[in-house]
Every structure is written in C-alpha cells, then in structure tokens.
Amino acid sequence: EKEDTQMTNSKNFFCGSNRVDASQNCVPCPTGVISECVNPFHGCIEGVVECTLFGGSEGQQGEVENGVSLNYASKLASNLRVTIQMQKNFEHGADCSLGDWGLCHTQTLMLDYTGEGDYLDDQFKIYFSSIHRVLQVNNPGFVHEHVVGDLTYIKPTDFFQGFQSNTRIVLPLVLEYWSVQETDNMPRWFVVDDRDQSTAIIGNTNTENMHNFVLPYTSTLKTASDANVHMTTANRFSLNKKMVEEVDASHRIIPTPYQTAVTNNAQTFDIFGVSITNGQLLGDLRSGAGGIMSKLDLNGNGDHEILFSLS
C-alpha cells in the first residue's frame, strides 16, 4: 500500500548520493536508516525540504513496499534476476558479418522476473558493461544500443508484452570475437527508468562472484582446431611444481643481480673456499681469476658456489 510520505517523514529524509541528488530523486527513507535506500550507493540524507516544498514528480515520490522505499527503477530491479549462459564460439550458425574479422560467439541472456504481479511498464533500459560488442539481440521484445566504451543497454520494443509474474524472458545474444573466460562478463547491471531518471542495480549482479549470474563455462575452445589447454589453478600448480623439481634453484638467483656493490662499512664474513660454476665462460680471464683467488688465499674446492653467466 502507498504511504503518505509527507506525514510520516517529518525530518525530510530522502535517499541520494548527496543533497542535490536526493532533492532530484525524492525517494524517501522516513526513519533515517540507510537500509531504506535500495541503491547501495545512496545515503539517507536529512532535511531535503525541496521534495516537500515542490512535491517532486509522481515517480520521484516512489512507493513503500514491505518497509522499503522504491522508485520506478528499484521496483523493477528488485524483482529481476540476470543469468548468462555461454553457448558457442564457433559452429553456431550466427551471422558474424558485423563483427571484426567476421568473428562472433553466442550467449543466452535470461531475465527472471520474481514479482508477484505482472510488470507492464516499458519505459526502462537495462544497462551493462560488455567487453565484447553486442551484435544482435534475437528477441523481438528488446533492442540494444551501444552507449560509449563497453557500456550498452537493452530496452523494450513495441512487441514487449511485459514481465509476467514469476516467469523468464530469454534473449539469445550474438557478440563479437570469442569468449573463453567467465570474467568476460561484467557485474553490476542496472536499470534506468525514463519516467523519473531513477537508477537501481539488479541485486544478483552486484557481486564479485561471477557464478551469481554467470553459469560455468563448459568449453574454452576458440575454434574447432584450438589446441590450447585451459589453465586452472590445479594444472598451473602442477606445471610450476615440475619446474621447481627439474631446476636446481640453488644455482640461480631470481632476479639475477646486475651488479653488487660492497661498501667500506659492509658486514664481512670469512670464506675459506669457493667452487666456480660455469667457469669456462671466463675464457682467457679464467687464469686471472685463479690468480686473484690464490692471492686471497681461497681454494677452488670450497662449499661457497660462484656462478658466472653472460648476458
């Protein structure tokens, strides 16, 4: 049920990123608690008298449902759930002529509406970041539009029949190039409503856990002849362990020092013998090195290794 926010919000608490933003949105948070603001980037700001003096638009006043203040965008976003399913990088039969180098892959975007009543308004856009350019949205109820950079939105067409209660709308997508990583899909999809210019993030995309809205990929092949081995934490560990076991790490320092400077007040220690590794690299200088060792009273059969390398 709608509440009279003028009567219950005596201290003029409204949601916004700052006072000006709150005075433009006029979404009330009557008790002054930030949790009343659906947008996670908004605070609950006191004394926003502009919303009471001028009333705001019908949409800006919002509604209160289950104790939570909602604007138009929040009413939709709070009842939407996004799911992305990777389909194919090749042999998908899609028209890739619009893609660079004629390359494209297919995905399925699923929008689940969980509201109890049907949502029939069509004055909204759903924005998302896509590192792959969207080429086609194969659902007559929606069209897409590139905004700038990787920002794109989809919006309803005249064929859109609304979100029916507890139903799913499926949008087959064609995107440029290929996708082999689940993290190709960006989080934090958000709704913008044209009636009050309100915004709200779709809840299950407000995360760093990609599996909250991206189904696990079952293949990482770019083409039918792709022979690359998909790297996981397990096989990376196995490869690195093999490298450590096969290479004697005591014979190298990583990174290899370019120059060593010993100052006059440096701490000293006694070395009674050294052994030279790769001494043949010294060439004609090897005899000179041996002479220096002799003058320093160092024998060549000690435990302290000296490794020579050329770069």
mmCIF file of C-alpha atoms in Angstrom:
data_model
loop_
_atom_site.group_PDB
_atom_site.id
_atom_site.type_symbol
_atom_site.label_atom_id
_atom_site.label_comp_id
_atom_site.label_asym_id
_atom_site.label_seq_id
_atom_site.Cartn_x
_atom_site.Cartn_y
_atom_site.Cartn_z
ATOM 1 C CA GLU A 1 0.000 0.000 0.000
ATOM 2 C CA LYS A 2 1.087 3.575 -0.618
ATOM 3 C CA GLU A 3 2.014 5.731 2.356
ATOM 4 C CA ASP A 4 1.729 9.497 2.692
ATOM 5 C CA THR A 5 5.429 10.222 2.924
ATOM 6 C CA GLN A 6 4.729 13.896 3.709
ATOM 7 C CA MET A 7 3.082 12.844 7.016
ATOM 8 C CA THR A 8 5.472 10.085 8.078
ATOM 9 C CA ASN A 9 8.721 11.786 7.036
ATOM 10 C CA SER A 10 8.718 14.814 9.350
ATOM 11 C CA LYS A 11 12.506 15.282 9.162
ATOM 12 C CA ASN A 12 12.544 15.091 5.369
ATOM 13 C CA PHE A 13 14.860 12.108 4.983
ATOM 14 C CA PHE A 14 15.495 11.239 1.309
ATOM 15 C CA CYS A 15 17.882 8.883 -0.484
ATOM 16 C CA GLY A 16 20.721 10.151 -2.649
ATOM 17 C CA SER A 17 24.457 10.281 -3.205
ATOM 18 C CA ASN A 18 24.402 13.881 -1.975
ATOM 19 C CA ARG A 19 21.851 16.548 -1.081
ATOM 20 C CA VAL A 20 21.328 17.714 -4.664
ATOM 21 C CA ASP A 21 20.878 14.142 -5.891
ATOM 22 C CA ALA A 22 18.399 13.422 -3.074
ATOM 23 C CA SER A 23 16.390 16.551 -3.894
ATOM 24 C CA GLN A 24 16.114 15.441 -7.511
ATOM 25 C CA ASN A 25 15.173 11.808 -6.836
ATOM 26 C CA CYS A 26 12.898 12.438 -3.828
ATOM 27 C CA VAL A 27 12.945 8.800 -2.724
ATOM 28 C CA PRO A 28 12.047 8.848 0.981
ATOM 29 C CA CYS A 29 13.791 6.982 3.803
ATOM 30 C CA PRO A 30 11.472 8.169 6.613
ATOM 31 C CA THR A 31 13.283 6.625 9.595
ATOM 32 C CA GLY A 32 16.692 7.960 8.552
ATOM 33 C CA VAL A 33 18.150 4.469 8.153
ATOM 34 C CA ILE A 34 20.378 3.887 5.101
ATOM 35 C CA SER A 35 18.975 0.384 4.594
ATOM 36 C CA GLU A 36 15.754 2.004 3.376
ATOM 37 C CA CYS A 37 17.625 3.159 0.268
ATOM 38 C CA VAL A 38 17.631 0.372 -2.319
ATOM 39 C CA ASN A 39 20.502 1.896 -4.296
ATOM 40 C CA PRO A 40 23.680 0.751 -2.446
ATOM 41 C CA PHE A 41 25.477 3.966 -3.422
ATOM 42 C CA HIS A 42 22.910 6.215 -1.736
ATOM 43 C CA GLY A 43 22.832 7.550 1.783
ATOM 44 C CA CYS A 44 19.775 8.714 3.748
ATOM 45 C CA ILE A 45 20.052 12.497 3.901
ATOM 46 C CA GLU A 46 18.153 14.641 6.407
ATOM 47 C CA GLY A 47 16.451 17.956 5.693
ATOM 48 C CA VAL A 48 15.844 17.651 1.949
ATOM 49 C CA VAL A 49 12.990 20.156 2.058
ATOM 50 C CA GLU A 50 12.905 20.576 -1.730
ATOM 51 C CA CYS A 51 10.994 17.300 -2.017
ATOM 52 C CA THR A 52 8.269 18.591 0.316
ATOM 53 C CA LEU A 53 8.137 22.158 -0.997
ATOM 54 C CA PHE A 54 7.756 21.199 -4.609
ATOM 55 C CA GLY A 55 6.396 17.713 -4.150
ATOM 56 C CA GLY A 56 8.549 16.100 -6.826
ATOM 57 C CA SER A 57 7.120 14.079 -9.656
ATOM 58 C CA GLU A 58 4.750 11.206 -9.120
ATOM 59 C CA GLY A 59 7.532 8.758 -9.881
ATOM 60 C CA GLN A 60 10.058 10.505 -7.678
ATOM 61 C CA GLN A 61 7.842 10.199 -4.621
ATOM 62 C CA GLY A 62 8.055 6.431 -5.039
ATOM 63 C CA GLU A 63 6.222 3.821 -3.027
ATOM 64 C CA VAL A 64 6.882 1.937 0.156
ATOM 65 C CA GLU A 65 6.679 -1.833 -0.115
ATOM 66 C CA ASN A 66 7.495 -4.027 2.874
ATOM 67 C CA GLY A 67 9.051 -1.015 4.587
ATOM 68 C CA VAL A 68 11.466 -0.302 1.700
ATOM 69 C CA SER A 69 11.183 2.924 -0.320
ATOM 70 C CA LEU A 70 11.085 2.229 -4.040
ATOM 71 C CA ASN A 71 11.364 4.429 -7.105
ATOM 72 C CA TYR A 72 10.440 3.180 -10.573
ATOM 73 C CA ALA A 73 13.840 1.657 -11.330
ATOM 74 C CA SER A 74 14.061 -0.022 -7.924
ATOM 75 C CA LYS A 75 10.597 -1.566 -8.301
ATOM 76 C CA LEU A 76 11.801 -3.407 -11.403
ATOM 77 C CA ALA A 77 15.417 -4.113 -10.389
ATOM 78 C CA SER A 78 14.419 -5.583 -7.029
ATOM 79 C CA ASN A 79 12.337 -8.210 -8.849
ATOM 80 C CA LEU A 80 14.791 -9.066 -11.637
ATOM 81 C CA ARG A 81 17.454 -11.736 -11.740
ATOM 82 C CA VAL A 82 20.053 -11.950 -14.536
ATOM 83 C CA THR A 83 21.540 -15.225 -15.779
ATOM 84 C CA ILE A 84 24.115 -15.508 -18.581
ATOM 85 C CA GLN A 85 24.854 -18.800 -20.298
ATOM 86 C CA MET A 86 27.751 -19.147 -22.720
ATOM 87 C CA GLN A 87 26.794 -21.034 -25.885
ATOM 88 C CA LYS A 88 29.340 -21.423 -28.714
ATOM 89 C CA ASN A 89 32.411 -19.689 -30.093
ATOM 90 C CA PHE A 90 32.095 -21.477 -33.443
ATOM 91 C CA GLU A 91 29.727 -23.685 -35.434
ATOM 92 C CA HIS A 92 26.779 -21.711 -34.086
ATOM 93 C CA GLY A 93 25.283 -20.623 -37.407
ATOM 94 C CA ALA A 94 25.061 -16.962 -36.341
ATOM 95 C CA ASP A 95 25.663 -14.112 -38.769
ATOM 96 C CA CYS A 96 29.104 -12.762 -37.822
ATOM 97 C CA SER A 97 29.343 -10.300 -40.717
ATOM 98 C CA LEU A 98 29.009 -7.321 -38.352
ATOM 99 C CA GLY A 99 31.899 -8.491 -36.193
ATOM 100 C CA ASP A 100 35.540 -7.571 -36.627
ATOM 101 C CA TRP A 101 37.288 -10.211 -38.752
ATOM 102 C CA GLY A 102 33.887 -11.882 -39.083
ATOM 103 C CA LEU A 103 34.219 -13.419 -35.613
ATOM 104 C CA CYS A 104 31.411 -13.808 -33.097
ATOM 105 C CA HIS A 105 30.096 -16.029 -30.346
ATOM 106 C CA THR A 106 26.647 -16.710 -28.916
ATOM 107 C CA GLN A 107 25.263 -16.368 -25.421
ATOM 108 C CA THR A 108 21.861 -16.643 -23.823
ATOM 109 C CA LEU A 109 20.666 -13.881 -21.508
ATOM 110 C CA MET A 110 17.853 -14.866 -19.169
ATOM 111 C CA LEU A 111 15.811 -12.317 -17.237
ATOM 112 C CA ASP A 112 13.790 -13.848 -14.413
ATOM 113 C CA TYR A 113 11.007 -11.661 -13.039
ATOM 114 C CA THR A 114 10.202 -12.680 -9.468
ATOM 115 C CA GLY A 115 7.489 -10.138 -8.706
ATOM 116 C CA GLU A 116 4.057 -11.291 -7.570
ATOM 117 C CA GLY A 117 2.229 -9.076 -10.044
ATOM 118 C CA ASP A 118 2.870 -8.544 -13.750
ATOM 119 C CA TYR A 119 5.161 -5.661 -14.709
ATOM 120 C CA LEU A 120 3.762 -3.998 -17.831
ATOM 121 C CA ASP A 121 5.638 -0.676 -17.947
ATOM 122 C CA ASP A 122 8.077 -0.302 -20.832
ATOM 123 C CA GLN A 123 9.866 2.960 -20.054
ATOM 124 C CA PHE A 124 13.057 1.395 -18.782
ATOM 125 C CA LYS A 125 16.515 0.432 -20.001
ATOM 126 C CA ILE A 126 18.867 -2.222 -18.627
ATOM 127 C CA TYR A 127 22.499 -1.115 -18.784
ATOM 128 C CA PHE A 128 25.509 -3.422 -18.633
ATOM 129 C CA SER A 129 29.206 -3.385 -19.474
ATOM 130 C CA SER A 130 30.284 -5.795 -22.200
ATOM 131 C CA ILE A 131 33.923 -6.076 -23.253
ATOM 132 C CA HIS A 132 32.597 -7.816 -26.380
ATOM 133 C CA ARG A 133 30.460 -5.655 -28.645
ATOM 134 C CA VAL A 134 26.843 -6.812 -28.804
ATOM 135 C CA LEU A 135 25.950 -7.518 -32.450
ATOM 136 C CA GLN A 136 22.425 -8.901 -32.182
ATOM 137 C CA VAL A 137 19.620 -9.401 -29.653
ATOM 138 C CA ASN A 138 17.415 -12.097 -31.126
ATOM 139 C CA ASN A 139 14.215 -11.368 -29.270
ATOM 140 C CA PRO A 140 11.601 -9.094 -30.871
ATOM 141 C CA GLY A 141 10.705 -7.654 -27.473
ATOM 142 C CA PHE A 142 14.090 -5.969 -26.997
ATOM 143 C CA VAL A 143 16.658 -3.935 -28.920
ATOM 144 C CA HIS A 144 20.179 -2.976 -27.904
ATOM 145 C CA GLU A 145 22.113 0.270 -28.176
ATOM 146 C CA HIS A 146 25.824 0.934 -27.701
ATOM 147 C CA VAL A 147 26.418 3.956 -25.454
ATOM 148 C CA VAL A 148 30.167 4.501 -25.128
ATOM 149 C CA GLY A 149 33.196 2.318 -24.468
ATOM 150 C CA ASP A 150 31.925 -1.030 -23.205
ATOM 151 C CA LEU A 151 28.587 0.361 -21.953
ATOM 152 C CA THR A 152 25.485 -0.993 -23.684
ATOM 153 C CA TYR A 153 21.784 -1.105 -22.854
ATOM 154 C CA ILE A 154 18.767 -3.116 -23.905
ATOM 155 C CA LYS A 155 15.259 -1.661 -23.914
ATOM 156 C CA PRO A 156 11.759 -2.884 -24.741
ATOM 157 C CA THR A 157 10.213 -2.555 -28.199
ATOM 158 C CA ASP A 158 6.561 -2.257 -29.169
ATOM 159 C CA PHE A 159 6.469 -6.071 -29.126
ATOM 160 C CA PHE A 160 7.340 -6.195 -25.425
ATOM 161 C CA GLN A 161 4.413 -7.729 -23.520
ATOM 162 C CA GLY A 162 5.740 -7.065 -20.043
ATOM 163 C CA PHE A 163 7.262 -9.283 -17.392
ATOM 164 C CA GLN A 164 4.732 -11.845 -16.316
ATOM 165 C CA SER A 165 4.772 -12.838 -12.654
ATOM 166 C CA ASN A 166 7.456 -15.451 -11.846
ATOM 167 C CA THR A 167 8.420 -16.033 -15.477
ATOM 168 C CA ARG A 168 11.605 -15.902 -17.544
ATOM 169 C CA ILE A 169 12.352 -13.959 -20.718
ATOM 170 C CA VAL A 170 15.123 -15.449 -22.878
ATOM 171 C CA LEU A 171 17.266 -13.229 -25.108
ATOM 172 C CA PRO A 172 19.692 -15.035 -27.465
ATOM 173 C CA LEU A 173 22.708 -12.759 -27.980
ATOM 174 C CA VAL A 174 25.419 -12.578 -30.635
ATOM 175 C CA LEU A 175 28.637 -10.874 -29.503
ATOM 176 C CA GLU A 176 31.901 -10.024 -31.219
ATOM 177 C CA TYR A 177 35.008 -12.251 -31.179
ATOM 178 C CA TRP A 178 35.040 -15.192 -28.760
ATOM 179 C CA SER A 179 34.717 -15.695 -25.017
ATOM 180 C CA VAL A 180 36.821 -18.190 -23.069
ATOM 181 C CA GLN A 181 36.659 -16.695 -19.564
ATOM 182 C CA GLU A 182 33.619 -16.331 -17.331
ATOM 183 C CA THR A 183 35.065 -12.992 -16.191
ATOM 184 C CA ASP A 184 34.476 -11.625 -19.697
ATOM 185 C CA ASN A 185 31.044 -10.818 -18.264
ATOM 186 C CA MET A 186 30.935 -7.672 -16.147
ATOM 187 C CA PRO A 187 28.937 -7.350 -12.893
ATOM 188 C CA ARG A 188 26.549 -4.630 -11.689
ATOM 189 C CA TRP A 189 23.833 -4.440 -14.298
ATOM 190 C CA PHE A 190 21.447 -1.592 -13.541
ATOM 191 C CA VAL A 191 18.005 -0.364 -14.502
ATOM 192 C CA VAL A 192 17.277 3.226 -15.545
ATOM 193 C CA ASP A 193 13.654 4.358 -15.715
ATOM 194 C CA ASP A 194 12.858 7.186 -18.147
ATOM 195 C CA ARG A 195 9.923 8.478 -16.102
ATOM 196 C CA ASP A 196 11.929 9.700 -13.113
ATOM 197 C CA GLN A 197 15.502 9.007 -14.315
ATOM 198 C CA SER A 198 15.952 6.754 -11.311
ATOM 199 C CA THR A 199 18.575 4.000 -11.257
ATOM 200 C CA ALA A 200 18.933 0.730 -9.382
ATOM 201 C CA ILE A 201 21.378 -2.175 -9.541
ATOM 202 C CA ILE A 202 19.999 -5.657 -10.221
ATOM 203 C CA GLY A 203 20.770 -7.467 -6.993
ATOM 204 C CA ASN A 204 22.338 -10.742 -8.107
ATOM 205 C CA THR A 205 24.809 -8.888 -10.362
ATOM 206 C CA ASN A 206 26.057 -6.668 -7.521
ATOM 207 C CA THR A 207 28.897 -9.052 -6.711
ATOM 208 C CA GLU A 208 32.462 -10.132 -7.450
ATOM 209 C CA ASN A 209 31.350 -13.779 -7.540
ATOM 210 C CA MET A 210 30.671 -14.292 -11.243
ATOM 211 C CA HIS A 211 28.736 -17.512 -10.647
ATOM 212 C CA ASN A 212 25.989 -15.459 -9.027
ATOM 213 C CA PHE A 213 24.844 -14.588 -12.540
ATOM 214 C CA VAL A 214 27.133 -16.450 -14.997
ATOM 215 C CA LEU A 215 26.699 -20.185 -15.498
ATOM 216 C CA PRO A 216 30.043 -22.085 -15.507
ATOM 217 C CA TYR A 217 31.661 -22.362 -18.946
ATOM 218 C CA THR A 218 31.868 -25.896 -20.301
ATOM 219 C CA SER A 219 34.379 -25.156 -23.083
ATOM 220 C CA THR A 220 37.173 -22.663 -23.663
ATOM 221 C CA LEU A 221 37.911 -23.523 -27.301
ATOM 222 C CA LYS A 222 38.088 -20.509 -29.604
ATOM 223 C CA THR A 223 37.897 -22.558 -32.806
ATOM 224 C CA ALA A 224 37.371 -26.197 -33.731
ATOM 225 C CA SER A 225 41.153 -26.642 -34.114
ATOM 226 C CA ASP A 226 42.098 -24.790 -30.925
ATOM 227 C CA ALA A 227 44.748 -26.888 -29.132
ATOM 228 C CA ASN A 228 45.259 -24.589 -26.165
ATOM 229 C CA VAL A 229 44.966 -26.226 -22.760
ATOM 230 C CA HIS A 230 42.666 -24.321 -20.434
ATOM 231 C CA MET A 231 44.673 -23.239 -17.401
ATOM 232 C CA THR A 232 43.255 -23.850 -13.958
ATOM 233 C CA THR A 233 44.749 -23.357 -10.514
ATOM 234 C CA ALA A 234 45.376 -27.110 -10.328
ATOM 235 C CA ASN A 235 47.302 -27.531 -13.573
ATOM 236 C CA ARG A 236 49.207 -24.264 -13.039
ATOM 237 C CA PHE A 237 50.393 -25.626 -9.694
ATOM 238 C CA SER A 238 51.397 -28.884 -11.345
ATOM 239 C CA LEU A 239 53.421 -27.116 -14.039
ATOM 240 C CA ASN A 240 55.153 -24.814 -11.584
ATOM 241 C CA LYS A 241 55.965 -27.696 -9.264
ATOM 242 C CA LYS A 242 57.539 -29.572 -12.177
ATOM 243 C CA MET A 243 59.734 -26.575 -12.991
ATOM 244 C CA VAL A 244 60.941 -26.326 -9.416
ATOM 245 C CA GLU A 245 61.729 -30.035 -9.219
ATOM 246 C CA GLU A 246 63.624 -30.100 -12.526
ATOM 247 C CA VAL A 247 65.699 -26.960 -11.953
ATOM 248 C CA ASP A 248 68.198 -26.670 -9.123
ATOM 249 C CA ALA A 249 67.190 -23.356 -7.639
ATOM 250 C CA SER A 250 70.460 -23.167 -5.671
ATOM 251 C CA HIS A 251 72.279 -22.383 -8.937
ATOM 252 C CA ARG A 252 70.342 -19.240 -9.642
ATOM 253 C CA ILE A 253 69.139 -16.044 -8.049
ATOM 254 C CA ILE A 254 65.907 -14.543 -9.345
ATOM 255 C CA PRO A 255 66.200 -11.842 -10.446
ATOM 256 C CA THR A 256 69.888 -12.142 -11.359
ATOM 257 C CA PRO A 257 71.833 -9.214 -9.881
ATOM 258 C CA TYR A 258 73.362 -6.927 -12.497
ATOM 259 C CA GLN A 259 75.955 -5.530 -10.125
ATOM 260 C CA THR A 260 76.968 -5.991 -6.491
ATOM 261 C CA ALA A 261 78.445 -3.082 -4.581
ATOM 262 C CA VAL A 262 80.345 -3.683 -1.305
ATOM 263 C CA THR A 263 80.722 -0.561 0.812
ATOM 264 C CA ASN A 264 83.610 0.111 3.173
ATOM 265 C CA ASN A 265 81.428 -0.391 6.234
ATOM 266 C CA ALA A 266 79.713 -3.546 4.922
ATOM 267 C CA GLN A 267 79.440 -6.538 7.217
ATOM 268 C CA THR A 268 82.217 -9.032 6.461
ATOM 269 C CA PHE A 269 82.478 -12.774 6.851
ATOM 270 C CA ASP A 270 85.180 -15.344 6.267
ATOM 271 C CA ILE A 271 85.205 -17.602 3.197
ATOM 272 C CA PHE A 272 87.904 -20.245 3.088
ATOM 273 C CA GLY A 273 86.975 -21.805 -0.221
ATOM 274 C CA VAL A 274 84.758 -21.398 -3.244
ATOM 275 C CA SER A 275 83.746 -23.514 -6.208
ATOM 276 C CA ILE A 276 83.196 -21.859 -9.584
ATOM 277 C CA THR A 277 80.251 -22.921 -11.731
ATOM 278 C CA ASN A 278 80.405 -22.228 -15.486
ATOM 279 C CA GLY A 279 83.982 -21.029 -15.085
ATOM 280 C CA GLN A 280 84.611 -21.796 -18.761
ATOM 281 C CA LEU A 281 82.633 -18.693 -19.607
ATOM 282 C CA LEU A 282 85.560 -16.630 -18.351
ATOM 283 C CA GLY A 283 87.721 -17.758 -21.254
ATOM 284 C CA ASP A 284 91.145 -16.149 -21.072
ATOM 285 C CA LEU A 285 90.167 -14.429 -17.838
ATOM 286 C CA ARG A 286 89.932 -17.734 -16.015
ATOM 287 C CA SER A 287 93.639 -17.838 -15.189
ATOM 288 C CA GLY A 288 93.422 -14.273 -13.885
ATOM 289 C CA ALA A 289 90.521 -15.213 -11.651
ATOM 290 C CA GLY A 290 92.542 -18.127 -10.366
ATOM 291 C CA GLY A 291 95.421 -15.795 -9.574
ATOM 292 C CA ILE A 292 93.176 -13.466 -7.600
ATOM 293 C CA MET A 293 91.806 -16.412 -5.636
ATOM 294 C CA SER A 294 95.358 -17.509 -4.860
ATOM 295 C CA LYS A 295 96.277 -14.027 -3.607
ATOM 296 C CA LEU A 296 93.162 -14.051 -1.411
ATOM 297 C CA ASP A 297 94.146 -17.447 -0.038
ATOM 298 C CA LEU A 298 90.957 -19.065 -1.376
ATOM 299 C CA ASN A 299 90.986 -22.617 -2.624
ATOM 300 C CA GLY A 300 88.774 -23.714 -5.513
ATOM 301 C CA ASN A 301 87.103 -26.678 -3.814
ATOM 302 C CA GLY A 302 85.018 -24.910 -1.171
ATOM 303 C CA ASP A 303 81.315 -25.063 -0.422
ATOM 304 C CA HIS A 304 80.522 -21.470 -1.441
ATOM 305 C CA GLU A 305 79.439 -21.516 -5.084
ATOM 306 C CA ILE A 306 80.112 -18.685 -7.539
ATOM 307 C CA LEU A 307 78.073 -18.827 -10.743
ATOM 308 C CA PHE A 308 79.244 -16.972 -13.867
ATOM 309 C CA SER A 309 76.810 -16.104 -16.657
ATOM 310 C CA LEU A 310 76.948 -13.921 -19.733
ATOM 311 C CA SER A 311 74.104 -11.542 -20.706
#
